[in-house]
Amino acid sequence: MSDEKNLEFENAVKSMMFYVGEDPTREGLLKTPERVRKAHKFIFGGYKENAQEILESAMFTSSNDEMVLLKDIEFYSTCEHHLLPIIGRVHVAYIPDGKVVGLSKIPRVVDVFARRMQIQEQLTEQIADAIMDSIKPKGVAVVVQARHMCMEMRGVEKINSTTTSSALRGLFKKDEKTRSEFFSLINSPTGTRY
C-alpha cells in the first residue's frame, strides 16, 4: 500500500479515537494508528489470498475413499456488521475421489475466508465450496462453532452463547450414514493429543 493510503488509514483511526472521546495525541496513543493499520493488514489478509490456488498447490493422487477429517481448526474472523471479533473452531471432512490434499492446506483455506469481513453462515459455505470445487471429492462437510463479540460485547450481551452452522455437499448431504459418522466424530471427545 502506498504511503498516501497508509496515512489516510491512520488518519481515519485518529478520527475514530477522537470521536469516541480519546485524545489521539496522548502519549500512549501516538503509535496506535500505525499499529491498527498493521494489525488490519494481517487480520484482513484473506482478501489477498486465493483458496483454490492453495488447495491445488498440494493435491495428490490417492486410492483412499474414506473420510478425511480435520477437527477443531481454530479461527478468528471479523463480523461484517460491527467489525467485532468472531472466535471459533471449524470441523472439515471430505471423502476423496482419486485426489487428496495436503492436510495443512485445509486450515489455510479456513484462514483465507476467516480473514475477511464475514458472517458465519457465509464463511461456512465458502470453505465447503472451495474444497468441493478444487478437490472434487465425493462429499464435503463443514461445521463452524463460534462466539460472536457483537452479541457478547454489545446488543443482547449474551456471554458464551455459541452459534453453529453447517454446509454439507455430496455424500454428506445425500447419505445418512456418512452424515451421522461425521457428526459422531466431531462430537466425540478428542482424548490424548499427540
Backbone as a chain_set.jsonl record, in Angstrom:
{"seq": "MSDEKNLEFENAVKSMMFYVGEDPTREGLLKTPERVRKAHKFIFGGYKENAQEILESAMFTSSNDEMVLLKDIEFYSTCEHHLLPIIGRVHVAYIPDGKVVGLSKIPRVVDVFARRMQIQEQLTEQIADAIMDSIKPKGVAVVVQARHMCMEMRGVEKINSTTTSSALRGLFKKDEKTRSEFFSLINSPTGTRY", "coords": {"N": [[0.852, -1.181, 0.0], [0.476, 2.277, -0.678], [2.326, 5.092, 0.689], [0.653, 7.263, 0.949], [-1.914, 6.09, 1.082], [-1.572, 4.611, 3.44], [-1.279, 6.7, 5.297], [-3.784, 7.881, 5.043], [-5.421, 5.838, 6.097], [-4.426, 5.754, 8.739], [-5.097, 8.321, 9.617], [-7.853, 8.078, 9.604], [-8.171, 6.308, 11.729], [-7.293, 7.935, 13.81], [-9.35, 9.836, 13.739], [-11.494, 8.225, 14.524], [-10.711, 7.582, 17.144], [-10.803, 10.11, 18.316], [-13.526, 10.634, 17.976], [-14.744, 8.78, 19.757], [-14.043, 9.868, 22.142], [-11.399, 10.009, 22.918], [-8.007, 11.244, 23.124], [-6.051, 11.538, 20.469], [-3.466, 12.457, 20.503], [-2.386, 11.805, 22.881], [0.211, 10.356, 24.859], [0.277, 7.454, 25.061], [-1.201, 6.763, 22.858], [-0.009, 7.606, 20.544], [1.311, 5.991, 18.602], [-0.7, 4.277, 17.954], [-2.482, 4.492, 15.649], [-0.78, 3.596, 13.529], [-0.15, 1.023, 14.449], [-2.702, -0.134, 14.421], [-3.253, -0.074, 11.688], [-1.281, -1.872, 10.71], [-2.095, -4.184, 12.07], [-4.635, -4.57, 10.951], [-3.935, -5.094, 8.327], [-2.922, -7.674, 8.55], [-5.116, -9.049, 9.805], [-7.131, -8.853, 7.879], [-6.014, -10.165, 5.762], [-6.936, -12.202, 4.142], [-8.222, -11.309, 1.875], [-6.3, -11.066, -0.03], [-5.553, -13.563, -0.771], [-5.958, -16.724, -2.47], [-8.108, -19.307, -2.3], [-8.502, -21.555, -3.949], [-6.072, -21.737, -5.369], [-4.348, -22.339, -3.252], [-5.294, -24.877, -2.403], [-4.965, -26.377, -4.767], [-2.251, -26.4, -4.984], [-1.205, -28.484, -3.595], [-2.182, -31.144, -4.229], [-2.747, -34.633, -4.419], [-2.618, -37.811, -6.006], [-4.629, -40.497, -4.928], [-5.751, -43.618, -3.6], [-7.44, -43.68, -1.533], [-10.683, -43.744, -0.202], [-12.1, -43.098, 1.97], [-13.413, -41.167, 4.738], [-11.787, -38.096, 5.391], [-10.885, -36.181, 8.058], [-10.522, -33.071, 9.563], [-10.368, -31.688, 12.617], [-11.461, -29.251, 14.99], [-10.214, -26.805, 14.091], [-8.888, -23.846, 14.842], [-10.081, -20.483, 14.574], [-10.163, -16.964, 13.83], [-12.262, -14.319, 13.106], [-13.945, -11.484, 11.612], [-16.82, -9.767, 12.312], [-18.923, -8.621, 9.828], [-20.864, -6.731, 10.194], [-20.461, -5.231, 12.526], [-17.767, -5.03, 12.858], [-16.463, -6.488, 14.832], [-14.849, -9.112, 16.749], [-15.136, -12.579, 15.755], [-14.895, -15.687, 17.132], [-13.775, -18.962, 16.984], [-14.157, -22.497, 16.121], [-13.511, -24.771, 13.463], [-14.71, -27.628, 11.79], [-13.79, -29.866, 9.352], [-14.504, -32.135, 6.809], [-13.856, -34.461, 4.183], [-14.547, -36.707, 1.466], [-12.408, -38.44, -0.389], [-12.031, -38.597, -3.984], [-10.17, -39.958, -5.747], [-8.263, -37.991, -5.419], [-6.304, -36.418, -2.897], [-5.657, -33.784, -0.528], [-2.912, -31.842, 0.703], [-2.684, -31.846, 4.199], [-2.243, -29.455, 5.665], [-3.289, -27.526, 4.069], [-6.025, -27.269, 4.324], [-6.608, -25.911, 6.882], [-5.387, -23.509, 6.094], [-7.089, -22.643, 4.067], [-9.373, -22.203, 5.58], [-8.451, -19.967, 7.01], [-8.116, -18.134, 4.884], [-10.755, -17.381, 4.232], [-11.734, -16.676, 6.737], [-10.219, -14.479, 7.409], [-11.422, -12.12, 6.498], [-14.004, -9.64, 6.259], [-16.917, -10.898, 7.623], [-19.855, -13.034, 7.746], [-20.94, -15.718, 9.733], [-22.411, -17.769, 8.514], [-21.88, -17.457, 5.782], [-19.097, -17.814, 5.742], [-18.931, -20.542, 6.388], [-20.141, -21.733, 4.133], [-18.387, -20.843, 2.102], [-15.95, -22.137, 2.678], [-16.684, -24.852, 2.345], [-17.498, -24.863, -0.376], [-15.134, -24.086, -1.701], [-13.45, -26.286, -1.225], [-14.945, -28.351, -2.372], [-15.071, -27.503, -5.062], [-12.367, -27.41, -5.817], [-10.939, -29.828, -5.031], [-12.713, -31.72, -5.783], [-14.144, -33.841, -4.391], [-16.032, -36.766, -3.24], [-17.744, -35.84, -1.401], [-18.259, -33.136, 0.953], [-18.073, -31.831, 4.226], [-18.713, -29.253, 6.475], [-18.53, -27.771, 9.593], [-19.061, -25.021, 11.623], [-18.384, -23.583, 14.7], [-18.927, -20.95, 16.809], [-18.19, -17.995, 18.764], [-19.603, -14.794, 18.999], [-18.551, -11.595, 19.237], [-20.082, -9.372, 18.744], [-22.486, -10.043, 19.776], [-21.862, -10.478, 22.399], [-20.34, -8.359, 23.515], [-21.884, -6.149, 23.117], [-25.226, -5.075, 22.257], [-27.369, -7.777, 22.749], [-25.814, -8.879, 24.738], [-25.072, -11.564, 25.51], [-23.177, -13.627, 27.046], [-20.881, -16.176, 26.218], [-22.593, -17.553, 24.48], [-23.04, -19.792, 21.786], [-22.789, -20.112, 18.292], [-23.747, -22.325, 15.78], [-23.064, -23.486, 12.553], [-23.601, -25.205, 9.45], [-22.405, -26.789, 6.443], [-23.153, -28.961, 3.971], [-22.148, -31.159, 1.434], [-22.487, -33.213, -1.494], [-21.965, -36.653, -0.763], [-22.249, -36.297, 2.005], [-24.541, -34.863, 2.278], [-26.405, -36.417, 0.95], [-26.266, -39.039, 1.985], [-27.287, -40.645, 4.802], [-25.868, -42.29, 6.626], [-23.163, -41.571, 6.235], [-23.251, -38.871, 6.907], [-24.048, -39.093, 9.611], [-21.816, -40.425, 10.673], [-19.868, -38.433, 10.398], [-20.886, -36.347, 12.113], [-20.88, -37.739, 14.523], [-18.129, -38.184, 14.879], [-17.114, -35.528, 15.083], [-18.302, -34.723, 17.386], [-17.324, -36.373, 19.33], [-15.244, -36.984, 22.238], [-11.983, -35.579, 22.252], [-9.691, -36.734, 23.408], [-6.391, -38.038, 24.003], [-3.833, -35.854, 23.038], [-1.393, -35.913, 20.539]], "CA": [[0.0, 0.0, 0.0], [1.276, 3.491, -0.778], [2.427, 5.922, 1.895], [-0.55, 8.103, 0.992], [-3.021, 5.246, 1.571], [-1.28, 4.318, 4.845], [-1.585, 7.916, 6.051], [-5.246, 8.023, 5.013], [-5.944, 4.864, 7.058], [-4.044, 6.178, 10.09], [-5.908, 9.499, 9.958], [-9.2, 7.581, 9.92], [-8.093, 5.751, 13.09], [-7.247, 9.102, 14.714], [-10.712, 10.39, 13.782], [-12.317, 7.325, 15.333], [-10.33, 7.746, 18.555], [-11.339, 11.405, 18.726], [-14.981, 10.502, 18.001], [-15.192, 8.058, 20.95], [-13.706, 10.637, 23.33], [-9.983, 9.913, 23.236], [-7.098, 12.25, 22.596], [-5.073, 10.81, 19.665], [-2.106, 12.964, 20.735], [-1.932, 11.301, 24.17], [1.438, 9.568, 24.695], [0.01, 6.035, 24.838], [-1.934, 6.55, 21.607], [0.695, 8.2, 19.406], [1.607, 4.992, 17.573], [-1.854, 3.402, 17.783], [-2.96, 4.41, 14.256], [0.126, 2.748, 12.746], [-0.332, -0.351, 14.922], [-4.011, -0.601, 13.941], [-3.099, -0.313, 10.246], [-0.531, -3.113, 10.542], [-2.948, -5.282, 12.541], [-5.688, -4.791, 9.956], [-3.324, -5.711, 7.149], [-2.872, -9.098, 8.843], [-6.454, -9.55, 10.114], [-7.906, -8.922, 6.642], [-5.131, -10.678, 4.72], [-7.623, -13.179, 3.3], [-8.623, -10.713, 0.598], [-5.179, -11.153, -0.969], [-5.217, -14.967, -0.989], [-6.88, -17.47, -3.307], [-8.279, -20.643, -1.714], [-8.327, -22.574, -4.983], [-4.63, -21.883, -5.618], [-3.77, -23.012, -2.09], [-5.664, -26.288, -2.451], [-4.408, -27.031, -5.944], [-0.791, -26.451, -4.881], [-0.78, -29.694, -2.877], [-3.112, -32.26, -4.444], [-2.026, -35.86, -4.717], [-3.424, -38.966, -6.371], [-4.763, -41.432, -3.812], [-6.835, -44.606, -3.71], [-8.267, -43.559, -0.334], [-12.05, -43.28, -0.435], [-12.719, -42.975, 3.29], [-13.476, -39.803, 5.233], [-10.634, -37.39, 5.956], [-11.477, -35.181, 8.955], [-9.701, -32.159, 10.363], [-11.278, -31.268, 13.681], [-11.02, -28.196, 15.911], [-9.345, -25.802, 13.479], [-9.211, -22.558, 15.459], [-10.069, -19.335, 13.67], [-10.63, -15.652, 14.264], [-12.775, -13.559, 11.979], [-14.478, -10.176, 11.97], [-18.218, -9.572, 11.933], [-19.018, -7.556, 8.832], [-21.862, -5.74, 10.589], [-19.993, -4.389, 13.623], [-16.302, -5.087, 12.873], [-16.047, -7.074, 16.098], [-14.338, -10.464, 16.522], [-15.813, -13.868, 15.799], [-13.853, -16.606, 17.584], [-14.366, -20.288, 16.985], [-13.49, -23.693, 15.598], [-14.099, -25.332, 12.256], [-14.5, -29.047, 11.542], [-13.893, -30.074, 7.91], [-14.29, -33.502, 6.346], [-14.163, -34.742, 2.787], [-14.348, -38.074, 1.025], [-11.646, -38.32, -1.634], [-12.438, -39.273, -5.209], [-8.974, -40.039, -6.566], [-7.296, -36.967, -5.026], [-6.299, -35.872, -1.54], [-4.946, -32.509, -0.451], [-2.043, -31.724, 1.866], [-3.516, -31.521, 5.364], [-2.089, -28.069, 6.115], [-3.992, -26.617, 3.159], [-7.402, -27.047, 4.805], [-6.618, -24.761, 7.79], [-5.051, -22.295, 5.35], [-8.313, -22.22, 3.388], [-10.209, -21.61, 6.636], [-7.925, -18.626, 7.274], [-8.383, -17.252, 3.737], [-12.108, -16.838, 4.33], [-11.936, -16.076, 8.062], [-9.522, -13.195, 7.45], [-12.208, -11.16, 5.721], [-15.228, -9.271, 6.967], [-17.703, -12.098, 7.393], [-20.905, -13.585, 8.596], [-20.573, -17.114, 9.938], [-23.075, -18.625, 7.536], [-21.145, -17.332, 4.519], [-17.797, -18.444, 5.981], [-19.145, -21.986, 6.322], [-20.397, -22.069, 2.726], [-17.199, -20.58, 1.293], [-14.985, -23.215, 2.924], [-17.195, -26.071, 1.71], [-17.492, -24.717, -1.832], [-13.746, -24.066, -2.183], [-12.945, -27.662, -1.196], [-15.712, -29.12, -3.363], [-14.709, -27.068, -6.415], [-10.956, -27.651, -6.113], [-10.533, -31.221, -4.868], [-13.764, -32.516, -6.418], [-14.35, -35.084, -3.646], [-17.385, -37.337, -3.264], [-18.553, -35.04, -0.487], [-17.589, -32.238, 1.899], [-18.884, -31.378, 5.359], [-18.07, -28.201, 7.26], [-19.295, -27.248, 10.729], [-18.391, -23.909, 12.299], [-18.936, -23.252, 16.012], [-18.231, -19.705, 17.121], [-18.718, -16.942, 19.633], [-19.648, -13.524, 18.286], [-18.421, -10.484, 20.176], [-21.167, -8.41, 18.511], [-23.578, -10.464, 20.666], [-21.392, -10.534, 23.782], [-19.811, -7.07, 23.984], [-22.891, -5.115, 22.883], [-26.508, -5.678, 21.885], [-28.035, -8.625, 23.746], [-24.814, -9.175, 25.77], [-25.202, -12.964, 25.938], [-21.828, -14.164, 27.167], [-20.666, -17.604, 25.982], [-23.506, -18.224, 23.559], [-22.316, -20.321, 20.631], [-23.554, -20.282, 17.064], [-23.26, -23.436, 14.96], [-23.564, -23.509, 11.179], [-23.047, -26.333, 8.707], [-22.562, -26.854, 4.993], [-22.968, -30.349, 3.553], [-22.138, -31.316, -0.014], [-22.296, -34.576, -1.993], [-22.387, -37.777, 0.08], [-22.632, -35.868, 3.358], [-25.919, -34.382, 2.199], [-27.279, -37.466, 0.412], [-26.18, -40.322, 2.688], [-27.497, -40.503, 6.252], [-24.802, -42.98, 7.358], [-21.959, -40.742, 6.127], [-23.519, -37.662, 7.697], [-24.039, -39.483, 11.024], [-20.438, -40.701, 11.057], [-19.204, -37.132, 10.534], [-21.327, -35.665, 13.328], [-20.409, -38.527, 15.655], [-16.693, -37.932, 15.043], [-16.809, -34.175, 15.57], [-18.855, -34.554, 18.734], [-16.692, -37.29, 20.278], [-14.137, -36.361, 22.957], [-10.728, -35.624, 21.5], [-8.767, -37.665, 24.039], [-4.981, -37.671, 24.079], [-3.216, -35.139, 21.919], [-0.073, -36.493, 20.259]], "C": [[0.895, 1.241, 0.0], [1.309, 4.249, 0.547], [1.19, 6.794, 2.062], [-1.74, 7.331, 1.539], [-2.823, 4.889, 3.045], [-1.654, 5.495, 5.728], [-3.097, 8.14, 6.132], [-5.893, 7.086, 6.044], [-5.664, 5.337, 8.487], [-4.819, 7.413, 10.529], [-7.347, 9.09, 10.293], [-9.237, 6.998, 11.337], [-8.056, 6.889, 14.103], [-8.631, 9.72, 14.847], [-11.623, 9.54, 14.644], [-12.002, 7.496, 16.822], [-10.896, 9.059, 19.096], [-12.855, 11.314, 18.907], [-15.463, 9.82, 19.279], [-14.778, 8.751, 22.244], [-12.255, 10.566, 23.745], [-9.211, 11.071, 22.616], [-6.005, 11.518, 21.811], [-3.637, 11.294, 19.869], [-1.567, 12.539, 22.101], [-0.781, 10.334, 23.948], [1.172, 8.1, 24.344], [-0.666, 5.734, 23.51], [-1.187, 7.041, 20.364], [0.959, 7.206, 18.277], [0.434, 4.056, 17.29], [-2.356, 3.369, 16.341], [-2.088, 3.516, 13.374], [-0.044, 1.278, 13.142], [-1.647, -0.944, 14.41], [-3.931, -0.916, 12.449], [-2.384, -1.643, 10.002], [-1.355, -4.333, 10.973], [-4.024, -5.603, 11.51], [-5.147, -5.426, 8.682], [-3.259, -7.222, 7.336], [-4.284, -9.685, 8.995], [-7.296, -9.732, 8.859], [-7.066, -9.409, 5.464], [-5.773, -11.688, 3.786], [-8.062, -12.632, 1.964], [-7.53, -10.86, -0.464], [-4.79, -12.598, -1.28], [-6.329, -15.657, -1.78], [-6.96, -18.912, -2.802], [-8.037, -21.745, -2.739], [-6.848, -22.806, -5.275], [-3.945, -22.629, -4.471], [-4.05, -24.508, -2.157], [-4.983, -27.008, -3.614], [-2.884, -27.125, -5.904], [-0.294, -27.733, -4.202], [-1.821, -30.799, -2.988], [-2.335, -33.474, -4.935], [-3.01, -36.969, -5.069], [-3.442, -39.938, -5.2], [-5.911, -42.39, -4.083], [-7.766, -44.531, -2.504], [-9.666, -43.068, -0.709], [-12.842, -43.238, 0.873], [-12.607, -41.524, 3.766], [-12.132, -39.315, 5.776], [-11.213, -36.236, 6.765], [-10.392, -34.365, 9.638], [-10.652, -31.496, 11.343], [-10.642, -30.143, 14.49], [-9.99, -27.245, 15.31], [-9.76, -24.447, 14.057], [-9.191, -21.458, 14.408], [-10.541, -18.085, 14.398], [-11.105, -14.94, 13.017], [-13.328, -12.231, 12.501], [-15.89, -10.049, 11.427], [-18.326, -8.383, 10.98], [-20.03, -6.468, 9.21], [-21.351, -4.76, 11.633], [-18.476, -4.284, 13.714], [-15.774, -5.518, 14.24], [-15.664, -8.531, 15.865], [-15.397, -11.561, 16.569], [-14.698, -14.865, 16.115], [-14.452, -18.007, 17.611], [-13.481, -21.382, 16.458], [-14.266, -24.191, 14.384], [-13.744, -26.812, 12.196], [-14.754, -29.265, 10.054], [-13.622, -31.535, 7.596], [-14.567, -33.565, 4.851], [-13.895, -36.21, 2.503], [-13.667, -38.02, -0.336], [-12.268, -39.105, -2.792], [-11.248, -39.261, -6.166], [-7.898, -39.034, -6.205], [-7.459, -36.639, -3.544], [-5.499, -34.577, -1.578], [-4.054, -32.524, 0.788], [-2.826, -31.194, 3.051], [-3.416, -30.064, 5.793], [-2.878, -27.086, 5.254], [-5.42, -26.325, 3.634], [-7.448, -25.908, 5.829], [-6.254, -23.439, 7.092], [-6.267, -21.751, 4.612], [-9.288, -21.604, 4.395], [-9.757, -20.174, 6.893], [-8.185, -17.654, 6.125], [-9.743, -16.591, 3.899], [-12.377, -16.183, 5.682], [-11.305, -14.69, 8.127], [-10.112, -12.211, 6.438], [-13.357, -10.713, 6.612], [-16.262, -10.328, 6.6], [-18.991, -12.139, 8.19], [-20.619, -15.085, 8.65], [-21.173, -18.025, 8.878], [-22.323, -18.625, 6.199], [-19.771, -17.999, 4.62], [-17.904, -19.959, 5.808], [-19.311, -22.445, 4.876], [-19.14, -21.906, 1.872], [-16.155, -21.681, 1.454], [-15.424, -24.484, 2.192], [-17.101, -25.981, 0.186], [-16.08, -24.721, -2.4], [-13.183, -25.479, -2.247], [-13.65, -28.505, -2.26], [-15.258, -28.781, -4.779], [-13.277, -27.432, -6.78], [-10.58, -29.13, -6.094], [-11.481, -32.16, -5.612], [-13.951, -33.873, -5.72], [-15.777, -35.609, -3.83], [-18.326, -36.565, -2.34], [-17.682, -34.217, 0.434], [-18.584, -31.9, 3.003], [-18.071, -30.357, 6.145], [-19.034, -27.788, 8.369], [-18.442, -26.175, 11.39], [-19.137, -23.646, 13.602], [-18.191, -22.023, 16.501], [-18.987, -18.851, 18.128], [-18.586, -15.622, 18.875], [-19.618, -12.373, 19.293], [-19.47, -9.41, 19.934], [-22.403, -8.778, 19.329], [-23.165, -10.413, 22.125], [-20.982, -9.171, 24.327], [-20.839, -5.942, 23.894], [-24.224, -5.813, 22.623], [-27.106, -6.495, 23.01], [-27.115, -9.047, 24.881], [-24.993, -10.581, 26.367], [-23.826, -13.619, 25.899], [-21.849, -15.68, 26.961], [-21.734, -18.296, 25.148], [-22.713, -18.631, 22.321], [-23.265, -20.478, 19.463], [-22.92, -21.412, 16.266], [-23.903, -23.344, 13.591], [-22.907, -24.674, 10.454], [-23.283, -26.153, 7.216], [-22.212, -28.277, 4.585], [-23.08, -30.42, 2.037], [-21.975, -32.799, -0.349], [-22.813, -35.633, -1.037], [-22.832, -37.359, 1.472], [-24.07, -35.367, 3.383], [-26.874, -35.518, 1.829], [-27.363, -38.704, 1.294], [-26.23, -40.139, 4.201], [-26.357, -41.122, 7.058], [-23.513, -42.142, 7.362], [-22.095, -39.488, 6.986], [-23.447, -37.979, 9.192], [-22.626, -39.759, 11.518], [-19.68, -39.39, 11.288], [-19.595, -36.455, 11.849], [-20.9, -36.425, 14.586], [-18.931, -38.242, 15.93], [-16.409, -36.531, 15.584], [-17.328, -33.928, 16.968], [-18.234, -35.494, 19.763], [-15.538, -36.567, 21.0], [-12.83, -36.568, 22.182], [-9.741, -36.617, 22.103], [-7.348, -37.13, 24.025], [-4.534, -36.942, 22.829], [-1.806, -35.687, 21.751], [0.956, -35.428, 20.006]], "O": [[1.959, 1.238, 0.619], [0.444, 4.075, 1.406], [0.735, 7.034, 3.18], [-2.492, 7.848, 2.365], [-3.785, 4.865, 3.813], [-2.27, 5.321, 6.779], [-3.618, 8.541, 7.173], [-6.799, 7.489, 6.774], [-6.553, 5.323, 9.338], [-5.163, 7.534, 11.705], [-7.979, 9.688, 11.164], [-10.219, 7.174, 12.058], [-8.714, 6.817, 15.141], [-9.043, 10.09, 15.947], [-12.433, 10.066, 15.407], [-12.907, 7.548, 17.655], [-11.409, 9.102, 20.214], [-13.404, 11.85, 19.869], [-16.482, 10.224, 19.839], [-15.118, 8.282, 23.33], [-11.909, 11.026, 24.833], [-9.691, 11.768, 21.721], [-5.112, 10.93, 22.422], [-2.693, 10.621, 19.455], [-0.433, 12.866, 22.451], [-0.779, 9.578, 22.977], [1.786, 7.567, 23.42], [-0.703, 4.582, 23.078], [-1.689, 6.902, 19.249], [0.837, 7.563, 17.105], [0.556, 3.141, 16.476], [-2.64, 2.28, 15.841], [-2.61, 2.759, 12.556], [-0.079, 0.398, 12.283], [-1.701, -2.108, 14.016], [-4.484, -1.919, 11.998], [-2.828, -2.447, 9.182], [-1.317, -5.378, 10.324], [-4.293, -6.771, 11.229], [-5.84, -6.212, 8.035], [-3.511, -7.974, 6.395], [-4.604, -10.702, 8.379], [-8.093, -10.666, 8.78], [-7.367, -9.105, 4.31], [-5.209, -12.001, 2.738], [-8.256, -13.391, 1.015], [-7.81, -10.786, -1.661], [-3.804, -12.835, -1.977], [-7.483, -15.23, -1.76], [-5.978, -19.65, -2.875], [-7.425, -22.764, -2.417], [-6.418, -23.951, -5.413], [-3.062, -23.455, -4.703], [-3.139, -25.319, -1.985], [-4.484, -28.122, -3.453], [-2.288, -27.849, -6.701], [0.901, -28.03, -4.232], [-2.288, -31.328, -1.979], [-1.409, -33.369, -5.74], [-4.099, -37.052, -4.5], [-2.418, -40.177, -4.56], [-6.908, -42.029, -4.709], [-8.772, -45.239, -2.454], [-9.812, -42.093, -1.446], [-14.07, -43.33, 0.885], [-11.797, -40.754, 3.249], [-11.442, -40.02, 6.513], [-11.946, -35.406, 6.229], [-9.458, -34.916, 10.219], [-11.612, -30.833, 10.952], [-9.422, -30.097, 14.65], [-8.997, -26.917, 15.96], [-10.86, -23.963, 13.788], [-8.392, -21.491, 13.473], [-11.216, -18.145, 15.426], [-10.429, -14.955, 11.988], [-13.19, -11.906, 13.68], [-16.124, -10.204, 10.229], [-17.876, -7.281, 11.292], [-20.042, -5.398, 8.601], [-21.748, -3.595, 11.64], [-17.951, -3.542, 14.543], [-14.78, -4.989, 14.736], [-16.106, -9.131, 14.886], [-16.387, -11.487, 17.296], [-13.671, -14.883, 15.437], [-15.516, -18.218, 18.193], [-12.262, -21.248, 16.354], [-15.485, -24.053, 14.29], [-12.62, -27.203, 12.51], [-15.812, -28.894, 9.546], [-12.634, -32.107, 8.058], [-15.398, -32.826, 4.323], [-13.123, -36.866, 3.201], [-14.274, -37.603, -1.322], [-12.931, -40.125, -2.6], [-11.293, -38.654, -7.236], [-6.749, -39.18, -6.622], [-8.567, -36.586, -3.011], [-4.764, -34.308, -2.528], [-4.394, -33.141, 1.798], [-3.552, -30.207, 2.93], [-4.408, -29.489, 6.244], [-3.109, -25.947, 5.659], [-5.954, -25.248, 3.369], [-8.263, -25.0, 5.666], [-6.758, -22.38, 7.463], [-6.459, -20.537, 4.538], [-9.947, -20.607, 4.1], [-10.586, -19.268, 6.982], [-8.448, -16.475, 6.363], [-9.872, -15.379, 3.724], [-13.162, -15.238, 5.767], [-11.81, -13.816, 8.832], [-9.406, -11.577, 5.653], [-13.644, -11.357, 7.621], [-16.466, -10.625, 5.423], [-19.19, -11.4, 9.154], [-20.102, -15.649, 7.686], [-20.513, -18.948, 8.4], [-22.155, -19.67, 5.571], [-19.336, -18.671, 3.685], [-17.061, -20.577, 5.158], [-18.698, -23.424, 4.45], [-18.861, -22.742, 1.012], [-15.545, -22.108, 0.474], [-14.624, -25.114, 1.499], [-16.668, -26.932, -0.464], [-15.843, -25.293, -3.464], [-12.511, -25.835, -3.215], [-13.008, -29.284, -2.965], [-15.079, -29.677, -5.604], [-12.998, -27.732, -7.941], [-9.969, -29.628, -7.04], [-11.095, -33.257, -6.016], [-13.923, -34.92, -6.367], [-16.609, -34.98, -4.484], [-19.547, -36.631, -2.482], [-16.52, -34.545, 0.673], [-19.774, -31.707, 2.752], [-16.896, -30.572, 6.442], [-20.203, -27.495, 8.116], [-17.264, -26.385, 11.678], [-20.36, -23.504, 13.613], [-16.964, -22.038, 16.601], [-20.2, -18.957, 18.314], [-17.587, -15.372, 18.201], [-20.538, -12.204, 20.093], [-19.733, -8.606, 20.828], [-23.271, -7.935, 19.556], [-24.02, -10.316, 23.005], [-21.252, -8.866, 25.489], [-20.676, -4.899, 24.527], [-24.318, -7.033, 22.764], [-27.329, -5.978, 24.105], [-27.599, -9.534, 25.903], [-25.056, -10.744, 27.586], [-23.376, -14.099, 24.859], [-22.73, -16.373, 27.47], [-21.773, -19.526, 25.114], [-21.827, -17.905, 21.87], [-24.402, -20.922, 19.624], [-21.701, -21.452, 16.094], [-25.112, -23.153, 13.466], [-21.798, -25.084, 10.796], [-24.214, -25.473, 6.785], [-21.098, -28.742, 4.828], [-23.975, -29.829, 1.433], [-21.389, -33.552, 0.429], [-23.941, -35.547, -0.551], [-23.702, -38.0, 2.061], [-24.738, -35.446, 4.414], [-28.001, -35.582, 2.321], [-28.407, -39.353, 1.352], [-25.328, -39.552, 4.799], [-25.924, -40.551, 8.059], [-22.853, -42.027, 8.395], [-21.168, -39.102, 7.698], [-22.852, -37.219, 9.957], [-22.267, -39.385, 12.635], [-18.94, -39.259, 12.263], [-18.725, -36.036, 12.614], [-20.592, -35.807, 15.605], [-18.532, -38.079, 17.083], [-15.553, -36.368, 16.453], [-16.854, -33.029, 17.663], [-18.575, -35.426, 20.944], [-14.929, -35.653, 20.443], [-12.619, -37.601, 21.547], [-9.019, -37.282, 21.361], [-7.129, -35.919, 24.034], [-4.822, -37.361, 21.708], [-1.104, -35.9, 22.739], [2.12, -35.742, 19.755]]}, "num_chains": 1, "name": "protein.A"}
